[in-house]
GROMACS .gro file of N, CA and C in nm:
model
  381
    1UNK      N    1 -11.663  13.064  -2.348
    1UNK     CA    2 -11.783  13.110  -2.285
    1UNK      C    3 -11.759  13.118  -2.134
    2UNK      N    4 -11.872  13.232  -2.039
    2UNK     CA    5 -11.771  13.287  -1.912
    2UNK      C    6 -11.924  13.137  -1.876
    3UNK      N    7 -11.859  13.097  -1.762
    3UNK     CA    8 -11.976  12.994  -1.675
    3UNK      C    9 -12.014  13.121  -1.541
    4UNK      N   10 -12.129  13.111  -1.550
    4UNK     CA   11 -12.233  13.169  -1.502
    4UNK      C   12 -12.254  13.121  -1.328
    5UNK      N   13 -12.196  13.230  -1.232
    5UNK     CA   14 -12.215  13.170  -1.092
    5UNK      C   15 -12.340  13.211  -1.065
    6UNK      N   16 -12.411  13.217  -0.950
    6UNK     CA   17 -12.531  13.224  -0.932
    6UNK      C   18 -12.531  13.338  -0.869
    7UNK      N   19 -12.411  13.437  -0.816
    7UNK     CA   20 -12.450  13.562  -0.823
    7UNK      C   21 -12.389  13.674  -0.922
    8UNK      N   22 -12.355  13.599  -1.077
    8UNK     CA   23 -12.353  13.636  -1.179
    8UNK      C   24 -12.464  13.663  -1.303
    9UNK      N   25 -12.475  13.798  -1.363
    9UNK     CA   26 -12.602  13.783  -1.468
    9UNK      C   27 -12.594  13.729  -1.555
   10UNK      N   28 -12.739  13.628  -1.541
   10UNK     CA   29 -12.773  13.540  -1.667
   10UNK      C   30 -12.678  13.589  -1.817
   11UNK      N   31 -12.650  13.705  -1.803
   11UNK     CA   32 -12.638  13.758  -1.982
   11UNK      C   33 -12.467  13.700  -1.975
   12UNK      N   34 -12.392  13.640  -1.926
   12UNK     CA   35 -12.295  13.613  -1.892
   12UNK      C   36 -12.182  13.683  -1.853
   13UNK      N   37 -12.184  13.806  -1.806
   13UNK     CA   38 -12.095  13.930  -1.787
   13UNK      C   39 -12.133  13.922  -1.590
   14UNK      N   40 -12.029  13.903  -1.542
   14UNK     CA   41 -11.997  13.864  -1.392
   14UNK      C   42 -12.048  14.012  -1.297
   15UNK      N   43 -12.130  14.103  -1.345
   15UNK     CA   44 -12.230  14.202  -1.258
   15UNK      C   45 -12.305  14.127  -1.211
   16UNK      N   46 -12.388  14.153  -1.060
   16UNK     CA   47 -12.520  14.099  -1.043
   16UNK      C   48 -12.643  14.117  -1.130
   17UNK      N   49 -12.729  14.052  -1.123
   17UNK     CA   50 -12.848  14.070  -1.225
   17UNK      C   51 -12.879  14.259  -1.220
   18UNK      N   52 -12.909  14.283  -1.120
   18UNK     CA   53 -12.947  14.412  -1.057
   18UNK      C   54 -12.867  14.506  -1.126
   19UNK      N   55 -12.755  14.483  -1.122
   19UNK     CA   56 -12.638  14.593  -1.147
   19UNK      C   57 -12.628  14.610  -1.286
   20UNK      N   58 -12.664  14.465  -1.380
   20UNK     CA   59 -12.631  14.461  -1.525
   20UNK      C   60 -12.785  14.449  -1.614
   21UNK      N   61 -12.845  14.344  -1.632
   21UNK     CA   62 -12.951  14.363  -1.718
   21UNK      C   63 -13.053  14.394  -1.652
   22UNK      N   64 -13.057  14.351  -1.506
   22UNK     CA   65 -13.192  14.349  -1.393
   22UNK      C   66 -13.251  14.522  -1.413
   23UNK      N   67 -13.119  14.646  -1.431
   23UNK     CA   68 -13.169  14.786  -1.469
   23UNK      C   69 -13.236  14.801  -1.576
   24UNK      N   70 -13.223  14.738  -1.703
   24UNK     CA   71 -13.265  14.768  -1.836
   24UNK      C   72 -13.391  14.721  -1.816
   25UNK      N   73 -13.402  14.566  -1.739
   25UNK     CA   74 -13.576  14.516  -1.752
   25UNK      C   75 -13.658  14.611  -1.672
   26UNK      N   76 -13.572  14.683  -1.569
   26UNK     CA   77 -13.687  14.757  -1.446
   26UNK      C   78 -13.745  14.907  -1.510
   27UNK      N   79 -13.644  14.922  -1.615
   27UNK     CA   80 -13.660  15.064  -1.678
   27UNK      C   81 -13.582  15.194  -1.609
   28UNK      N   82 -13.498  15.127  -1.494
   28UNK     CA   83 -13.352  15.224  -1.487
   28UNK      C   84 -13.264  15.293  -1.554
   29UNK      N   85 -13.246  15.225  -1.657
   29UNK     CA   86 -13.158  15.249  -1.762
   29UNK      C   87 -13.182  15.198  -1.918
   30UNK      N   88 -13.119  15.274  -2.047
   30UNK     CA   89 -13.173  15.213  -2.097
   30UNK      C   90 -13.031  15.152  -2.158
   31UNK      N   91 -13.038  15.043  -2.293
   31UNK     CA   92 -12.904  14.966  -2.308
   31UNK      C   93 -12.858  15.056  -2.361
   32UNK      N   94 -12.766  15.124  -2.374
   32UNK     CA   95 -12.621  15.199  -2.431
   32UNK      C   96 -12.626  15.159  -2.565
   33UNK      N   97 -12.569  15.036  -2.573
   33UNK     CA   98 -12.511  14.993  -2.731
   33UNK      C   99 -12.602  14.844  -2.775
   34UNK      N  100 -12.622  14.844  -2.878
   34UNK     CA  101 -12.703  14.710  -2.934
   34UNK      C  102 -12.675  14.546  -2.890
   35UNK      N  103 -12.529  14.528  -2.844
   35UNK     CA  104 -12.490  14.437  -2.721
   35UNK      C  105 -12.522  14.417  -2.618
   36UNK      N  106 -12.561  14.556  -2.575
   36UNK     CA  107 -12.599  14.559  -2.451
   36UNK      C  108 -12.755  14.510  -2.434
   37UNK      N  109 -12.809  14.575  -2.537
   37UNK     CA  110 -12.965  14.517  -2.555
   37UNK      C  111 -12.967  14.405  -2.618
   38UNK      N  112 -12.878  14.365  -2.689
   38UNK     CA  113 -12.911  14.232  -2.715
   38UNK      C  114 -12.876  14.082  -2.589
   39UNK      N  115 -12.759  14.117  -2.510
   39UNK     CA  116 -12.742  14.041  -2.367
   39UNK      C  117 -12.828  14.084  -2.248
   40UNK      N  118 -12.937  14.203  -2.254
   40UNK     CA  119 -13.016  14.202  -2.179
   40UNK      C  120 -13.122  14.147  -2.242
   41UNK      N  121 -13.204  14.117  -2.367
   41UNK     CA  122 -13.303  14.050  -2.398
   41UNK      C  123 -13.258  13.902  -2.371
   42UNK      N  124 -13.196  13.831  -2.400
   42UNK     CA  125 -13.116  13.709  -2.354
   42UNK      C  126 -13.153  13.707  -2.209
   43UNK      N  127 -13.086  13.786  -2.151
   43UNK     CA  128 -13.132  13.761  -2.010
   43UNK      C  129 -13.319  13.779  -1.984
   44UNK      N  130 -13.384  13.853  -2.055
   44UNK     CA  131 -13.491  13.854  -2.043
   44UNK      C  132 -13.592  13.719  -2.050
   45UNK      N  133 -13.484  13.653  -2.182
   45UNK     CA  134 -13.566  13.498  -2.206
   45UNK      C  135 -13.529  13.440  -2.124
   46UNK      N  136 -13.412  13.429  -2.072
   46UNK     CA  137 -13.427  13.369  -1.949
   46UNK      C  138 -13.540  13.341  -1.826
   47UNK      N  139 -13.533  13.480  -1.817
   47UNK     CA  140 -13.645  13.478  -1.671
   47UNK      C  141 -13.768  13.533  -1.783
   48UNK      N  142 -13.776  13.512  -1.889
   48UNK     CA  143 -13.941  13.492  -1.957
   48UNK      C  144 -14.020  13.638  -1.910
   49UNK      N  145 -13.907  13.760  -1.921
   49UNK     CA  146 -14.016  13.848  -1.918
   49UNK      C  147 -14.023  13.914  -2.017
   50UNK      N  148 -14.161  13.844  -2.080
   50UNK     CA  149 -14.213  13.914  -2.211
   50UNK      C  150 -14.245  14.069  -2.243
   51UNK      N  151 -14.268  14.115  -2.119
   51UNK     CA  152 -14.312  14.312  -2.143
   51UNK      C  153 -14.167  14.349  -2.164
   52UNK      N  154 -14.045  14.307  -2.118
   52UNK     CA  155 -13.930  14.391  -2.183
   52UNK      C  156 -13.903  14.370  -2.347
   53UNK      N  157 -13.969  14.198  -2.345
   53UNK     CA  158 -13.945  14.184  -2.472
   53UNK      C  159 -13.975  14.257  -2.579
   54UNK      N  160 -14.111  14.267  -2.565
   54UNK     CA  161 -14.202  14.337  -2.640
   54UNK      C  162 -14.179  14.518  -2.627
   55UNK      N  163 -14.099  14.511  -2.524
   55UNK     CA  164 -14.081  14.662  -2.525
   55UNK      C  165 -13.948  14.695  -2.602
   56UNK      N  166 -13.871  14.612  -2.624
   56UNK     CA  167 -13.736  14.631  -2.675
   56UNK      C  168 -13.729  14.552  -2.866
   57UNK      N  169 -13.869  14.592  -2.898
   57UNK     CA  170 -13.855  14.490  -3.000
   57UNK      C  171 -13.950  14.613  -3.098
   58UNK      N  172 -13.850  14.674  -3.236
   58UNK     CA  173 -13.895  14.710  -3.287
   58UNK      C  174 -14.091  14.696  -3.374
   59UNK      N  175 -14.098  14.806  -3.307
   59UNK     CA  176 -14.267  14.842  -3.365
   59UNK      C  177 -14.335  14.759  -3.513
   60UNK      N  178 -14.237  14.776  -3.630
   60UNK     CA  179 -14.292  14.718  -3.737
   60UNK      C  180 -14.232  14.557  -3.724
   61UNK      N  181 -14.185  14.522  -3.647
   61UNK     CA  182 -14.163  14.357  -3.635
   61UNK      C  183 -14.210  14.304  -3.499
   62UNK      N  184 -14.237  14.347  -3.465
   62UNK     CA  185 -14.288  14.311  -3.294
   62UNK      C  186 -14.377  14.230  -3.277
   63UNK      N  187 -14.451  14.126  -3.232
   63UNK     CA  188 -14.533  13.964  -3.242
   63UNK      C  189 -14.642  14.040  -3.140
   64UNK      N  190 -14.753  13.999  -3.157
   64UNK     CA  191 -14.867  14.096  -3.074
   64UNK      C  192 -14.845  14.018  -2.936
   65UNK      N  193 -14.785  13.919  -2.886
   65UNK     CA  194 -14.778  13.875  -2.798
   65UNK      C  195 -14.656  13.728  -2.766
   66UNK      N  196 -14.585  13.699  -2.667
   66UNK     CA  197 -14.500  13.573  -2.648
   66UNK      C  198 -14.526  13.472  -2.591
   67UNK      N  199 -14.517  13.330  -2.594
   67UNK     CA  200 -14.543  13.210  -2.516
   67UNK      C  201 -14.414  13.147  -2.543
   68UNK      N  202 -14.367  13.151  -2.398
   68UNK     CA  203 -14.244  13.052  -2.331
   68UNK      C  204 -14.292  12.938  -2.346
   69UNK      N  205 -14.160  12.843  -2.358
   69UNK     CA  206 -14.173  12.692  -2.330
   69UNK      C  207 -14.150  12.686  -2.207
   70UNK      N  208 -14.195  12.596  -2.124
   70UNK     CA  209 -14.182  12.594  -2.001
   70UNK      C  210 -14.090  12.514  -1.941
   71UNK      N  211 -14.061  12.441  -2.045
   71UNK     CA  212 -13.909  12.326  -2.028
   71UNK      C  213 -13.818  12.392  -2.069
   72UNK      N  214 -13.826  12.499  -2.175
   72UNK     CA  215 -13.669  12.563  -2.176
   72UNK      C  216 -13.566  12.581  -2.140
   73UNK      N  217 -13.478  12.570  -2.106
   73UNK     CA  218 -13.366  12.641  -1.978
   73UNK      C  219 -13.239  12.652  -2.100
   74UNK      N  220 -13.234  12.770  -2.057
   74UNK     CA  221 -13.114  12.865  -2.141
   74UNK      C  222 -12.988  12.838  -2.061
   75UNK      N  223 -12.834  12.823  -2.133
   75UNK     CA  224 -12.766  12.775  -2.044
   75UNK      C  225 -12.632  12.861  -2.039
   76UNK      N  226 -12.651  12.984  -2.151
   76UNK     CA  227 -12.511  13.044  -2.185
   76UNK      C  228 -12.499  13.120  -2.305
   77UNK      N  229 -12.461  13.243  -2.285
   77UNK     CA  230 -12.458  13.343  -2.436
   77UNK      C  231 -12.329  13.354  -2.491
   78UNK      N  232 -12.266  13.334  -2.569
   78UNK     CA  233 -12.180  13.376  -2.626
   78UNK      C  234 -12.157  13.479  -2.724
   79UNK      N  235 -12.106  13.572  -2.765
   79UNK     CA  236 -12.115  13.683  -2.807
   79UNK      C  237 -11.962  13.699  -2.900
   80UNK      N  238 -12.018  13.680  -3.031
   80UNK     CA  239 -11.913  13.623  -3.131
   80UNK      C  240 -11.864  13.736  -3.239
   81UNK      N  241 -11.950  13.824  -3.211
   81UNK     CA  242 -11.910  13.950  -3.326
   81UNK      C  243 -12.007  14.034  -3.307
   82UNK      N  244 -12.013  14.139  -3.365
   82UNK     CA  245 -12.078  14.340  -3.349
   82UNK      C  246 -12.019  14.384  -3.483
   83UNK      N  247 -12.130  14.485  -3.520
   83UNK     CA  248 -12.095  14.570  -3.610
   83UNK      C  249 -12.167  14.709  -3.579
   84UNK      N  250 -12.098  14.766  -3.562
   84UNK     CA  251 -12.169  14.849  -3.536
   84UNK      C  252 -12.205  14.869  -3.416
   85UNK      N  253 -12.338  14.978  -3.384
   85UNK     CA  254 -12.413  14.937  -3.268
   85UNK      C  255 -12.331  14.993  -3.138
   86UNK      N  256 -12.282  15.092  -3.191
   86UNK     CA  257 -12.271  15.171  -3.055
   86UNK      C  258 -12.344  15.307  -3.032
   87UNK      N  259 -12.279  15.380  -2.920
   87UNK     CA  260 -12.353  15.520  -2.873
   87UNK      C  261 -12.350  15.598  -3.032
   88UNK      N  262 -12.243  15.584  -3.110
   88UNK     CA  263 -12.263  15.684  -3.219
   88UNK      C  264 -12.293  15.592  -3.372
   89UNK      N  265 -12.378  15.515  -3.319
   89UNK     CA  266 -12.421  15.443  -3.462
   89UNK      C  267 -12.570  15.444  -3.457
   90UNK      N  268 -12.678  15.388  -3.572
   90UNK     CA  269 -12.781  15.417  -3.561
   90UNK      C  270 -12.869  15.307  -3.591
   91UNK      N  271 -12.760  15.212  -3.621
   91UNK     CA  272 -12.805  15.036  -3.697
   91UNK      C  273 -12.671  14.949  -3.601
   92UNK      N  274 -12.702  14.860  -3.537
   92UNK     CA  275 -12.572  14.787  -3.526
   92UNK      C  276 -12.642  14.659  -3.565
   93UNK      N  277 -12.551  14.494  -3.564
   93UNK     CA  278 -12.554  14.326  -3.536
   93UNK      C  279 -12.515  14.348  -3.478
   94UNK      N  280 -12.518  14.215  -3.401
   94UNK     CA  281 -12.467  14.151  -3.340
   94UNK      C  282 -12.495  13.946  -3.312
   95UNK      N  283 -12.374  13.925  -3.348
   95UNK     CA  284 -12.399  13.765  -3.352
   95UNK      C  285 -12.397  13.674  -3.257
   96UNK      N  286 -12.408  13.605  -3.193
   96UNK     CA  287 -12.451  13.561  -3.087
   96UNK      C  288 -12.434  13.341  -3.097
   97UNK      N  289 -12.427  13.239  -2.990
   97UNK     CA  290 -12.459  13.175  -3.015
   97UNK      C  291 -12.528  13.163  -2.835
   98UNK      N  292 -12.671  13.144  -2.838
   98UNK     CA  293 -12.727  13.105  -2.695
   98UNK      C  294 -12.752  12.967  -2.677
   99UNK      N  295 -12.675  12.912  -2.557
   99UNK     CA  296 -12.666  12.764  -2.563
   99UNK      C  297 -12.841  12.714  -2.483
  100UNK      N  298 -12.865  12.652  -2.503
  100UNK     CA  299 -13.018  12.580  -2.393
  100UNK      C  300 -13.018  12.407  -2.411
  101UNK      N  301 -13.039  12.378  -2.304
  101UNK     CA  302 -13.002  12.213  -2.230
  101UNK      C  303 -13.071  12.149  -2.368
  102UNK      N  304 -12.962  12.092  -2.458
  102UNK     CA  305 -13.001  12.015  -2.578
  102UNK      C  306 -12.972  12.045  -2.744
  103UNK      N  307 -12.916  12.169  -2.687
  103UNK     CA  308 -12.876  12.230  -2.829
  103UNK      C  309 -12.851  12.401  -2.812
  104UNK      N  310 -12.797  12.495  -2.908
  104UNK     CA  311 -12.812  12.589  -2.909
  104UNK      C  312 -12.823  12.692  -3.047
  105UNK      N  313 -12.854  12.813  -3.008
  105UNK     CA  314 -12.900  12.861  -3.116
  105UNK      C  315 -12.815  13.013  -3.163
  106UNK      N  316 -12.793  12.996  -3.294
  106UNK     CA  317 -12.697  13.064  -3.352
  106UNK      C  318 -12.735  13.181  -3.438
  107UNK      N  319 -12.739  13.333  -3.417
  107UNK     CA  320 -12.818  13.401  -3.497
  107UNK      C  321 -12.709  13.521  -3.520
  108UNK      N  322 -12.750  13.641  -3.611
  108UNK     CA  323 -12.722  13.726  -3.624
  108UNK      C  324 -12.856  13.862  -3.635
  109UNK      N  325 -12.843  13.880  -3.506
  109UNK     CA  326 -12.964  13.978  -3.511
  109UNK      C  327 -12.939  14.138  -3.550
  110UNK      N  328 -12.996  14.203  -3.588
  110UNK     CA  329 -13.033  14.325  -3.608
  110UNK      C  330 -13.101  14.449  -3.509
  111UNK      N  331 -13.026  14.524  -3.511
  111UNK     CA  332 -13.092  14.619  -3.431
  111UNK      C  333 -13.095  14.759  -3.481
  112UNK      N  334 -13.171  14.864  -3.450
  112UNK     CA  335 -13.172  14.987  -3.487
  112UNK      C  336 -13.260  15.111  -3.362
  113UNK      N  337 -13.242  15.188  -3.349
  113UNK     CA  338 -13.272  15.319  -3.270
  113UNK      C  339 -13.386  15.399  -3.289
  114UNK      N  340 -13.491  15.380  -3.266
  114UNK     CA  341 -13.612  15.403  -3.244
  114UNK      C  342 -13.664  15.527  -3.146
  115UNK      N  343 -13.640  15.645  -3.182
  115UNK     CA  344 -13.634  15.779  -3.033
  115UNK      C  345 -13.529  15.777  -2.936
  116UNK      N  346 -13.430  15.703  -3.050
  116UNK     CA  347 -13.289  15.739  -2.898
  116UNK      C  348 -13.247  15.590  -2.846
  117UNK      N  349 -13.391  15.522  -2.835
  117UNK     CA  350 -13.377  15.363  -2.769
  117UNK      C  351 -13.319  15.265  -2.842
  118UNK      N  352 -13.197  15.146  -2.832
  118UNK     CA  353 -13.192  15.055  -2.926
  118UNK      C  354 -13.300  14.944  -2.907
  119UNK      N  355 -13.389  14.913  -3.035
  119UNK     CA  356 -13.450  14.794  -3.038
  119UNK      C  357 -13.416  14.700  -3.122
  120UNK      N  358 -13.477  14.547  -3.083
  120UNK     CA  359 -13.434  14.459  -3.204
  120UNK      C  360 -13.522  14.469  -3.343
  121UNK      N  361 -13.449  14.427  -3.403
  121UNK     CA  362 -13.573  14.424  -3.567
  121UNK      C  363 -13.583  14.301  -3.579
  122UNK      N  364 -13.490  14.190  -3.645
  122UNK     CA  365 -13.504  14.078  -3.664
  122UNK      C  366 -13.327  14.003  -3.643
  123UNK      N  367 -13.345  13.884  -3.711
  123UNK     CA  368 -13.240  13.827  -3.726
  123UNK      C  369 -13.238  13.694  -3.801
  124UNK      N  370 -13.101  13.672  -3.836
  124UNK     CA  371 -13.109  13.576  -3.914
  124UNK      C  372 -13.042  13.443  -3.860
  125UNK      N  373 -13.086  13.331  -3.867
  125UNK     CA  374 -13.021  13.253  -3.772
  125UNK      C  375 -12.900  13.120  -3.909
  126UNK      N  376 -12.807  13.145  -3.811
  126UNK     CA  377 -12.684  13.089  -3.895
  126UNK      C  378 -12.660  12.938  -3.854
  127UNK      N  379 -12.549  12.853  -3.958
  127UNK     CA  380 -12.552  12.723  -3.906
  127UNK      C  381 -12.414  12.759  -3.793
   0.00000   0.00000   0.00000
């Protein structure tokens, strides 16, 4: 796992926030490949902003609304496998383990292309 300097983005890839996920939350850009949206939602929980969430989160699974823990603190993404989930695919995974002060959490999420955009659908969380 890359350790995260402080003018490195949360999603753990050594761009500034601005340059790497900080575009996808502002609506600059949108993610390329299902990695990409899946290490910019990561970074999103980070800084707890729920309107990207909800904007990047498929329509028929989407939660009418989010509540952060406020003790949370996310500490590190690791990014363990992909299938799929690029510019010329239309479904990708991607597996993931996100570390947070006390434990971390291990999933294999789902994504799919919604008007061009990748969103998440769900995921399944692994031991």
């Amino acid at each position: 796992m890359t350790a995260m300097s402080t003018r490195s983005c949360p999603c753990g890839l050594p761009e500034p926030y601005d340059k790497c996920c900080g575009r996808y939350h502002v609506g600059a850009a949108a993610a390329p490949t299902a990695e990409a949206l899946m290490r910019s939602r990561y970074c999103a929980f980070v800084k707890q902003d729920a309107a990207y969430l909800l904007r990047t989160w498929h329509p028929r699974t989407r939660p009418a609304s989010l509540d952060f823990d406020a003790g949370m603190r996310w500490t590190g993404l690791e990014i363990l496998g992909t299938g799929d989930g690029s510019a010329f695919h239309s479904v990708g995974t991607v597996t993931f383990r996100a570390s947070f002060r006390g434990g971390s959490l291990h999933e294999r999420s789902r994504f799919e292309r919604v008007d061009g955009a990748w969103v998440y659908v769900d995921g399944d969380f692994l031991e």
